[in-house]
Short mmCIF file of C-alpha atoms and ligand atoms in Angstrom, two decimals:
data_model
loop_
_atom_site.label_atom_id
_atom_site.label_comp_id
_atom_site.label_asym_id
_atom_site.label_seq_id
_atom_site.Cartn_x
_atom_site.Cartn_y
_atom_site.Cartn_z
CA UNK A 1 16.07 14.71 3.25
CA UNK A 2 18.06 16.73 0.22
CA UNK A 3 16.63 18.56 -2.61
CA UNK A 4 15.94 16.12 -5.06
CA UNK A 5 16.77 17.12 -9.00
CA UNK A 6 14.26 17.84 -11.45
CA UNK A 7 12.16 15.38 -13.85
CA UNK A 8 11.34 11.58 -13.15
CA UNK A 9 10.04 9.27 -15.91
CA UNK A 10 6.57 8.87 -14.10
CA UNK A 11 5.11 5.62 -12.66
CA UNK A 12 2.00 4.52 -14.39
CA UNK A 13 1.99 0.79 -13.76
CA UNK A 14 -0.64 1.54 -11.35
CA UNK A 15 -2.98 3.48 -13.36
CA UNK A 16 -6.09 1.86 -14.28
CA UNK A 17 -8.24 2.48 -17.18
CA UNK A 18 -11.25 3.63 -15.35
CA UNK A 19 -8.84 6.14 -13.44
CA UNK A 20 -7.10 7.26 -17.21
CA UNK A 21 -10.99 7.68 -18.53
CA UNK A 22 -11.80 9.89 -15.17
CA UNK A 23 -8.77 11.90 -15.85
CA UNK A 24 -9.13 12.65 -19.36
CA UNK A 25 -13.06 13.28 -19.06
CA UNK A 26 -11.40 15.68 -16.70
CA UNK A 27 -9.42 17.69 -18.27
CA UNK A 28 -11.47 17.87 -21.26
CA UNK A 29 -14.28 19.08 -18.92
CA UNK A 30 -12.17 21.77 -17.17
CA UNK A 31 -11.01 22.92 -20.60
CA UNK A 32 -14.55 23.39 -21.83
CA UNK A 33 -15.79 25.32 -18.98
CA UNK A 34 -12.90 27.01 -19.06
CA UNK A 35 -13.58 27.84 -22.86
CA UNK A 36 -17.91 28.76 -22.10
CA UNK A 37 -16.86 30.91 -19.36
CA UNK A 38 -14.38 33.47 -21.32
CA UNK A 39 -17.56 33.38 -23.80
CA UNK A 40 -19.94 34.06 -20.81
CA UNK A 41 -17.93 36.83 -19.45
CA UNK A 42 -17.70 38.98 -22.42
CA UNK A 43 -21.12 38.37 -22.58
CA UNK A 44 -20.88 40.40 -19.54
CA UNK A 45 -22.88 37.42 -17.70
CA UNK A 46 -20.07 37.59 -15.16
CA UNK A 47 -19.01 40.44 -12.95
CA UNK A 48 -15.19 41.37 -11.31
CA UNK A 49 -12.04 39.36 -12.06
CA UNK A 50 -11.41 36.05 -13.74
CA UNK A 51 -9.30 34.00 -14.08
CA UNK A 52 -8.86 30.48 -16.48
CA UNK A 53 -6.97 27.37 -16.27
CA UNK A 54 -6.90 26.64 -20.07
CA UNK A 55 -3.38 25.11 -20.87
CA UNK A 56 -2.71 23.96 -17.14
CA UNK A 57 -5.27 21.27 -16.89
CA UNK A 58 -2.57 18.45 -16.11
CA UNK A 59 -1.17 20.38 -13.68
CA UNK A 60 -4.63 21.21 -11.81
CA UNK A 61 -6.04 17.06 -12.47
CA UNK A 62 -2.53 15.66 -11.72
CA UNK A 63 -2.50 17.39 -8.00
CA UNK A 64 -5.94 18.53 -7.17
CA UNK A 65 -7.95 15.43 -9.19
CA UNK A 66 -5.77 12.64 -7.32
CA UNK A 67 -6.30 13.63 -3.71
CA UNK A 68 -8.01 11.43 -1.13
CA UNK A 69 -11.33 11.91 0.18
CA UNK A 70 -9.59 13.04 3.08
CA UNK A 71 -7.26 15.71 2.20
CA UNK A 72 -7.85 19.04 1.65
CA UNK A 73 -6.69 21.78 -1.14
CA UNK A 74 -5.94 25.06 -1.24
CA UNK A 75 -5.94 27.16 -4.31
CA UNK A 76 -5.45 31.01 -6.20
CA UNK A 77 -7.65 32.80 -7.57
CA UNK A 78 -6.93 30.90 -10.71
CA UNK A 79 -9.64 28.23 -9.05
CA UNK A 80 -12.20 26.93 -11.48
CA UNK A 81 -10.66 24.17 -12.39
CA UNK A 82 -9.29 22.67 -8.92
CA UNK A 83 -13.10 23.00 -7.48
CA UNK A 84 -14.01 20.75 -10.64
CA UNK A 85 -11.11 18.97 -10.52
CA UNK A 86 -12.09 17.34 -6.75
CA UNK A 87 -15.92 16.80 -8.16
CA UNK A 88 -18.00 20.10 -7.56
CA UNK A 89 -20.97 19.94 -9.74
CA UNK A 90 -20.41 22.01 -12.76
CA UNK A 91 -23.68 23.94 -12.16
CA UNK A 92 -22.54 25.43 -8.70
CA UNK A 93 -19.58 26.51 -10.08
CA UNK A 94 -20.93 28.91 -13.22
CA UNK A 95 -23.62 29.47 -10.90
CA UNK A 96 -20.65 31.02 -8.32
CA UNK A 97 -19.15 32.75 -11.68
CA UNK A 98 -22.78 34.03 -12.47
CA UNK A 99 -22.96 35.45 -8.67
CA UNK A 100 -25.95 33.84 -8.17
CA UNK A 101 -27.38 32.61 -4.84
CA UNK A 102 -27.44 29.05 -6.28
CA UNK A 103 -23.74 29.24 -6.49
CA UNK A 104 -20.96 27.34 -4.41
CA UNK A 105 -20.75 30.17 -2.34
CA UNK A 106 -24.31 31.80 -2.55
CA UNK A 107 -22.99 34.10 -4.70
CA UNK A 108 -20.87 35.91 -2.47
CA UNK A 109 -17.50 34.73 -3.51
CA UNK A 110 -17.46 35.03 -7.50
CA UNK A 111 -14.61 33.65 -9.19
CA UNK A 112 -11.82 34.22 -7.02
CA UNK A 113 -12.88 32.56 -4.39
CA UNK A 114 -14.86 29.64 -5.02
CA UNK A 115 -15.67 27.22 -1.94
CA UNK A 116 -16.64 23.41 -1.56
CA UNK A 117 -15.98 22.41 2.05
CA UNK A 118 -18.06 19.59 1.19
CA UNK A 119 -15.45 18.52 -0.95
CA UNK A 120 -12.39 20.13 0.76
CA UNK A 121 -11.83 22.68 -1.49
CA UNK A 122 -10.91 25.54 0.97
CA UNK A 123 -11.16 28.36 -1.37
CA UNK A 124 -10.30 30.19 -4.22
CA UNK A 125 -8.15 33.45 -2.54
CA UNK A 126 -7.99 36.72 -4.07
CA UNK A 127 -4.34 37.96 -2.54
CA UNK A 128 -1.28 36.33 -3.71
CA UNK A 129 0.09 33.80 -1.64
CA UNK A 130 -2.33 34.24 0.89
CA UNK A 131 -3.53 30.37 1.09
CA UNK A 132 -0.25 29.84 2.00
CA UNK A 133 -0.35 29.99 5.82
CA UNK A 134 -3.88 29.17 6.18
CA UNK A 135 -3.21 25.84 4.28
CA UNK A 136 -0.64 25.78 7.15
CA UNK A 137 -3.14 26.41 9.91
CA UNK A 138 -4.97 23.35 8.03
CA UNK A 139 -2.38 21.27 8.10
CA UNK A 140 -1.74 21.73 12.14
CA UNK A 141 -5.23 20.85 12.35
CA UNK A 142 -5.14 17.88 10.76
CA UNK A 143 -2.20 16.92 13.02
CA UNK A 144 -3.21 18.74 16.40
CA UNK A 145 -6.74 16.92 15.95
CA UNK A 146 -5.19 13.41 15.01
CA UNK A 147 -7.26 13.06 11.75
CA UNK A 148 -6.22 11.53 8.22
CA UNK A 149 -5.31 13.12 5.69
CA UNK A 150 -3.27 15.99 4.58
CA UNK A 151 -3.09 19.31 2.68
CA UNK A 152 -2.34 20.34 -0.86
CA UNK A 153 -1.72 24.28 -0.81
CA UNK A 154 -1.42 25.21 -5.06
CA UNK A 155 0.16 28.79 -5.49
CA UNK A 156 1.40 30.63 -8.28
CA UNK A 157 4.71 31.26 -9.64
CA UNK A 158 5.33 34.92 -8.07
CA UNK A 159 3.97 33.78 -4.50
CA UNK A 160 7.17 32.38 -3.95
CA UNK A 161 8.52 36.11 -3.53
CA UNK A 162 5.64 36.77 -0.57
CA UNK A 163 6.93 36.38 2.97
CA UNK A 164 4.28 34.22 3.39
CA UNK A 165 5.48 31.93 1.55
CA UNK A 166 8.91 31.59 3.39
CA UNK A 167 6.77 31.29 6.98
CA UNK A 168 4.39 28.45 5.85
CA UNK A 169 7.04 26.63 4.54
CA UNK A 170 9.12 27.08 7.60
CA UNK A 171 6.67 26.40 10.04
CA UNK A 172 5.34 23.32 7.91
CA UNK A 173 8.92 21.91 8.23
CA UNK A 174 9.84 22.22 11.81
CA UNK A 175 6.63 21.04 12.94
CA UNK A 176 6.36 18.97 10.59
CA UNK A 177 3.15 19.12 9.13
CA UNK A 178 1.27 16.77 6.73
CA UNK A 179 1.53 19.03 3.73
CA UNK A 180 2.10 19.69 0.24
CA UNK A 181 3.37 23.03 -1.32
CA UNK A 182 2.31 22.80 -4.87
CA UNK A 183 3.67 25.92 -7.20
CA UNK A 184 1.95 25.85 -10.20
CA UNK A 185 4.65 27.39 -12.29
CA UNK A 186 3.36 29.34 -15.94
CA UNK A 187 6.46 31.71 -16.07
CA UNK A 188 4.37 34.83 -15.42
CA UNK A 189 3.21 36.43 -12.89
CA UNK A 190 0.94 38.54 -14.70
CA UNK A 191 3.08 40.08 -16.95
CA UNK A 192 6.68 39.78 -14.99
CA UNK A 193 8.29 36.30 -16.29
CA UNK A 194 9.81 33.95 -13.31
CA UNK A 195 13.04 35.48 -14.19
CA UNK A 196 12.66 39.17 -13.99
CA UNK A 197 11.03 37.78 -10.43
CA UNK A 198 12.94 35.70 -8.78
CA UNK A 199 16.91 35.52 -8.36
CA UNK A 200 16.55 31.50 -8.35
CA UNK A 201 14.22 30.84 -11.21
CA UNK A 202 14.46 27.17 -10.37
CA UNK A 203 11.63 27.48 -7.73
CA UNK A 204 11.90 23.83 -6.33
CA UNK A 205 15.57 25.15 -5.06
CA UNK A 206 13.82 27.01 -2.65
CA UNK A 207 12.79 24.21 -0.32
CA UNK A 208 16.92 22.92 0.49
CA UNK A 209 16.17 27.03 3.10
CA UNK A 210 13.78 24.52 4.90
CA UNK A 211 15.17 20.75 4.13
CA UNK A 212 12.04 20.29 2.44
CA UNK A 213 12.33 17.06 -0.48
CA UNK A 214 11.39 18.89 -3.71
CA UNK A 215 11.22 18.35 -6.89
CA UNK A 216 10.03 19.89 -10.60
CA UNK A 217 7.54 17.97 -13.08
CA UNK A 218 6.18 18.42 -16.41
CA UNK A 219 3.06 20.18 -15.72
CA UNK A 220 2.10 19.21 -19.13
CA UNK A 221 2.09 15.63 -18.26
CA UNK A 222 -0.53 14.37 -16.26
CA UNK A 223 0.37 10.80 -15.35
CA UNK A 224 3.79 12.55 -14.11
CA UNK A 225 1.87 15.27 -11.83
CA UNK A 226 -0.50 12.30 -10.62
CA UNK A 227 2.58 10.21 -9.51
CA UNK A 228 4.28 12.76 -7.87
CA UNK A 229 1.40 14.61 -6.03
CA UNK A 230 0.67 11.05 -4.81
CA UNK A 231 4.05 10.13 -3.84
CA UNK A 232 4.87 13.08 -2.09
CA UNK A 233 1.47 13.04 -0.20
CA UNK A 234 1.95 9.91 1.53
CA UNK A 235 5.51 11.39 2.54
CA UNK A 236 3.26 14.02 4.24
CA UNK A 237 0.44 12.12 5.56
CA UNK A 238 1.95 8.82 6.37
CA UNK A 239 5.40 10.30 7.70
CA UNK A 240 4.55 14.08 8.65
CA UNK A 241 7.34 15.39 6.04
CA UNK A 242 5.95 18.24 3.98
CA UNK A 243 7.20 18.54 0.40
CA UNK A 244 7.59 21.27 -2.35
CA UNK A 245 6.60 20.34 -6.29
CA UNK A 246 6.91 22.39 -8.97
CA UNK A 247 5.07 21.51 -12.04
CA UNK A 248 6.04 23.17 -15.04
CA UNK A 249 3.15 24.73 -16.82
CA UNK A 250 1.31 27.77 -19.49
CA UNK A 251 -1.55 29.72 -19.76
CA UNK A 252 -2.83 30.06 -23.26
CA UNK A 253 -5.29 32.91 -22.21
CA UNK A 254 -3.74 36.21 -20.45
CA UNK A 255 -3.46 36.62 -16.76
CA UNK A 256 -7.03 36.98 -16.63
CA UNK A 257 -10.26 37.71 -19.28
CA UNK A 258 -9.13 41.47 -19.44
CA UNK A 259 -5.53 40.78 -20.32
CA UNK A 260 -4.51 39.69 -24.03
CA UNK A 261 -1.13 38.12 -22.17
CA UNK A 262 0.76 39.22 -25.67
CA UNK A 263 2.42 41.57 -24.96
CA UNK A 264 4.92 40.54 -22.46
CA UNK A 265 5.48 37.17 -24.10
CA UNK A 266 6.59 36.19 -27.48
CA UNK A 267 4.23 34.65 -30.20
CA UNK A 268 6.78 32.23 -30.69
CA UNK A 269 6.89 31.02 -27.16
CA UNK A 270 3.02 31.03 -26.88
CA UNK A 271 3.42 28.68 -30.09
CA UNK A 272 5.75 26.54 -28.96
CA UNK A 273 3.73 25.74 -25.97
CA UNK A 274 0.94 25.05 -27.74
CA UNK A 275 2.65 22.15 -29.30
CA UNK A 276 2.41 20.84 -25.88
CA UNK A 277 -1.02 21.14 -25.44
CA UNK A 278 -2.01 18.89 -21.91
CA UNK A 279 -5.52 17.64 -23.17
CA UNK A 280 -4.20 16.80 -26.66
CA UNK A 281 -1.08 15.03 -25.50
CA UNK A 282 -3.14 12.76 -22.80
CA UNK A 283 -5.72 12.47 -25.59
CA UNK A 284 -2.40 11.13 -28.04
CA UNK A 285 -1.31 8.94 -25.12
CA UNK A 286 -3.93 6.99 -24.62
CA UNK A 287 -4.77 6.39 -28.65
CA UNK A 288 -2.00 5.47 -28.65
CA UNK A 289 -1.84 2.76 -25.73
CA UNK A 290 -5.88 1.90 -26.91
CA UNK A 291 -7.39 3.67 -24.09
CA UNK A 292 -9.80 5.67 -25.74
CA UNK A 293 -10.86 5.96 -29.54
CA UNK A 294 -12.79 8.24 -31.92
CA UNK A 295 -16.04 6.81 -30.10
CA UNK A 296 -15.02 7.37 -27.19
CA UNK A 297 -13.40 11.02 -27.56
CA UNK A 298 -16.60 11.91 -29.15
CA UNK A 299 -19.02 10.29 -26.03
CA UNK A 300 -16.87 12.63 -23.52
CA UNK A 301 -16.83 15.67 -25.78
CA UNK A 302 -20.82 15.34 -25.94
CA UNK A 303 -21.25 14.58 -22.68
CA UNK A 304 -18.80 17.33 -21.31
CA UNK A 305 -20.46 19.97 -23.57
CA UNK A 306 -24.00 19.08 -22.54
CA UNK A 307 -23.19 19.55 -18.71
CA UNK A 308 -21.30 22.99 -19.44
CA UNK A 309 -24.36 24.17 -21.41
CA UNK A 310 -26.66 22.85 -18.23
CA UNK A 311 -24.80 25.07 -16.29
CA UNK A 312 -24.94 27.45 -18.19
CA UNK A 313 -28.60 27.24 -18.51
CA UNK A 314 -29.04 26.67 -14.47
CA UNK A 315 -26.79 29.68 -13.76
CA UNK A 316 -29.00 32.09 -15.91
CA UNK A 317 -32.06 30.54 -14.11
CA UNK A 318 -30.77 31.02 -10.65
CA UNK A 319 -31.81 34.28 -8.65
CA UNK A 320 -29.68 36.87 -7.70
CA UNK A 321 -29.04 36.88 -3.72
CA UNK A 322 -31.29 39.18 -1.89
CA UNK A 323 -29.38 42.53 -1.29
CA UNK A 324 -30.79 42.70 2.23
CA UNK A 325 -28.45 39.65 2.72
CA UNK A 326 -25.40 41.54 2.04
CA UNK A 327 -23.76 39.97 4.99
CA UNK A 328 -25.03 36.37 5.38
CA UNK A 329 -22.49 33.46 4.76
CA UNK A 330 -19.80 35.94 4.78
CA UNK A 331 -18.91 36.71 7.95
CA UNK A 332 -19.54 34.55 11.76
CA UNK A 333 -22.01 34.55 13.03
CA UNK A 334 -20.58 36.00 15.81
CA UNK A 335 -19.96 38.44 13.49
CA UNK A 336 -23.33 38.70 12.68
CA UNK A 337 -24.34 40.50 15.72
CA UNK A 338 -21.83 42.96 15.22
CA UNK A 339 -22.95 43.91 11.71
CA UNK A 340 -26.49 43.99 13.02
CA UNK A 341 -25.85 47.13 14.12
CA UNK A 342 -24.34 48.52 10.72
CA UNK A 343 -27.89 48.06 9.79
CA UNK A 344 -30.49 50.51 8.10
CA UNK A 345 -32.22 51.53 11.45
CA UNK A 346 -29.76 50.13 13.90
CA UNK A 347 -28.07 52.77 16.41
CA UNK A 348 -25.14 53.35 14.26
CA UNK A 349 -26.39 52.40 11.00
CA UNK A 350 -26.46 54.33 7.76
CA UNK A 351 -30.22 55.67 8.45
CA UNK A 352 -29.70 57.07 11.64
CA UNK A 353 -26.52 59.37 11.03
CA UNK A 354 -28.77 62.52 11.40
CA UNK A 355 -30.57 60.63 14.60
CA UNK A 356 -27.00 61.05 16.10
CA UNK A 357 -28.03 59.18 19.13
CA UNK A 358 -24.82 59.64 21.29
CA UNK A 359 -25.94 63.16 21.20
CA UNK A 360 -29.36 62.79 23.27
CA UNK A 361 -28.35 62.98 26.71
CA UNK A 362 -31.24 60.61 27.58
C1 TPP B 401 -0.31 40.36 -2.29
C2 TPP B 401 -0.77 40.66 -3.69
N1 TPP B 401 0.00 41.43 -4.49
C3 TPP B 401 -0.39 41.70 -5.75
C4 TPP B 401 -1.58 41.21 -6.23
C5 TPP B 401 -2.00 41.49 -7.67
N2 TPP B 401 -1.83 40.26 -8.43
C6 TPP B 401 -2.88 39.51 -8.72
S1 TPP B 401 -2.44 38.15 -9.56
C7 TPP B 401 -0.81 38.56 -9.56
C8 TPP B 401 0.19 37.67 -10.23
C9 TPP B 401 0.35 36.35 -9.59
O1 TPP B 401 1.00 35.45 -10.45
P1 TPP B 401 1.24 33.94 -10.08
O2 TPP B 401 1.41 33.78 -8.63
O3 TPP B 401 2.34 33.46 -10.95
O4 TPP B 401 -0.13 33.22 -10.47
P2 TPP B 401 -0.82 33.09 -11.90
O5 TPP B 401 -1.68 34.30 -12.07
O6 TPP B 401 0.26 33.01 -12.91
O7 TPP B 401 -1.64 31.86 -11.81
C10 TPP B 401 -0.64 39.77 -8.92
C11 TPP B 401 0.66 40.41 -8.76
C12 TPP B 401 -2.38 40.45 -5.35
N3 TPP B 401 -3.55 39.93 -5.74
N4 TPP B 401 -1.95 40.17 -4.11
MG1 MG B 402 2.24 32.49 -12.74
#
């Protein structure tokens, strides 16, 4: 199968309202969040890195909000909205932020890598491009085992340039594996534009190396992300031929809470984007079509701001994990044993250096 060009009016004859409510309440609800938890962290209520989705919410409810209960996705860092996106309640998430032991991932994960394997949401990961061959491994699972479903990886712009990147997408293709390559593209790799980056700046392109179908999308546009995530996931579940989409987004905020993102882009380009707001031009859309209404913009916005604030609330309420479970729900448990003996009072733990056991001849 070739390369296929860029941009496709989308198919929406299938959309239902319910399903254009769900998606809007969405991205208003990831937006929010998104909004309370830049508040929260320089309320220093949240420790380490962070990173928001505010600007690429059709990009994030388009791929990760329109999945199957079977499939499974893959994320960055950049991962607060995809684990609300595939319906992780709100409270485990800033609970997660909070690094409480209430959170998603009992606190252990923070914001870069959030977890719901409930949900299949398989992290949230902290090196670039890293997901990339475990989303793989995922995928060959899914096959190997015979089960349903398949595998949406989402990356970022500059993990095309990781090897890793070129091995998942060649392995996915020759054995071909029920997946999804999904590069969520917001011209910046923190402050290096796609450009300066990358010698082909048309990232779909780089799918004809593997014979991969690809194709780029208005990230901006919702309805268009939906169809095509959908579309080119029953290419890779139903016919085992794994795809590349780009979707073609922004990121109002910086690259992450501590980073202005001025600097290295002009105001006039931040502007212009904002014209193109995705949760205003939905909202527009559907007005327009009679979808929704003032009543019904104003029900959601309530409704989306009381949850936030309940987690919120819940998060500050939660307790802190116990230190003396540094190691719990992070490693094995295999590995378990062997960090037992890392422990205060174990033969080679911290306590016992001036023990020095291997010394006594007994
Ligand atoms: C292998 C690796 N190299 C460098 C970094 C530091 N780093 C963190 S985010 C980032 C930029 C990634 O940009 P992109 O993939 O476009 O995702 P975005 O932040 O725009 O969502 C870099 C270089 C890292 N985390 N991992
Ligand atoms: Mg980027």
């Amino acid at each position: 199968m070739s390369t296929t060009a860029p941009s496709r009016a989308p198919s929406e004859a299938n959309v239902s309202t319910e399903e254009l409510h769900r998606l809007y309440r969405m991205m208003v609800q990831i937006r929010r969040f998104e909004e309370r938890t830049e508040e929260q962290y320089t309320r220093d209520r949240i420790g380490g890195y962070c990173h928001l989705n505010i600007g690429e919410e059709a990009t994030v409810a388009g791929t990760a909000g329109c999945l199957t209960p079977d499939d499974y996705v893959f994320g960055s860092y950049r991962d607060h909205g995809l684990t609300l996106a595939v319906g992780s309640p709100a409270r485990d998430v800033m609970a997660e932020l909070f690094g409480k032991e209430t959170g998603q991932a009992h606190g252990r994960g923070g914001s870069m890598h959030l977890l719901d394997v409930e949900r299949h949401f398989l992290g949230g990961w902290g090196i670039v491009g890293s997901q990339i061959p475990i989303a793989v491994g995922a995928a060959f699972t899914l096959d190997y085992q015979g089960l349903p479903g398949g595998v949406l990886c989402m990356f970022g712009d500059a993990a095309v340039n990781i090897g890793a990147f070129h091995e998942g997408l060649n392995l996915a293709a020759i054995w071909n594996l029920p997946i999804v390559f999904v590069i969520t593209n917001n011209m910046y790799g923190m402050g290096t534009s796609v450009e300066m980056a990358s010698a082909e700046p048309e990232l779909f392109r780089r799918a004809a190396s593997y014979r991969m179908p690809a194709e780029r999308v208005d990230g901006q546009d919702v309805l268009a992300v939906r169809e095509a995530t959908q579309r080119l996931m029953r290419l890779a579940r139903d016919e085992r031929q794994p795809a590349l989409l780009e979707c073609m987004t922004y990121r109002y905020r910086g690259h992450s809470v501590a980073d202005p993102g001025k600097s290295y882009r002009p105001a006039e380009e931040i502007e212009a984007w904002k014209l193109r707001d995705p949760v205003l031009l939905f909202e527009h859309t559907l007005r327009e079509r009679g979808v929704i209404d003032d009543t019904h913009v104003a029900e959601v916005r309530a409704s989306v701001e009381a949850e936030v604030q309940d987690a919120i609330d819940y998060a500050l309420k939660s307790p802190d994990p116990d230190p003396r479970d540094l190691y719990k729900h992070v490693y094995g448990d295999a590995a378990q044993d062997e960090f037992a003996r890392m422990a205060i009072g174990a033969p080679f733990g911290e306590a016992s250096i001036d023990a020095r056991p291997w010394d006594d001849p007994a």
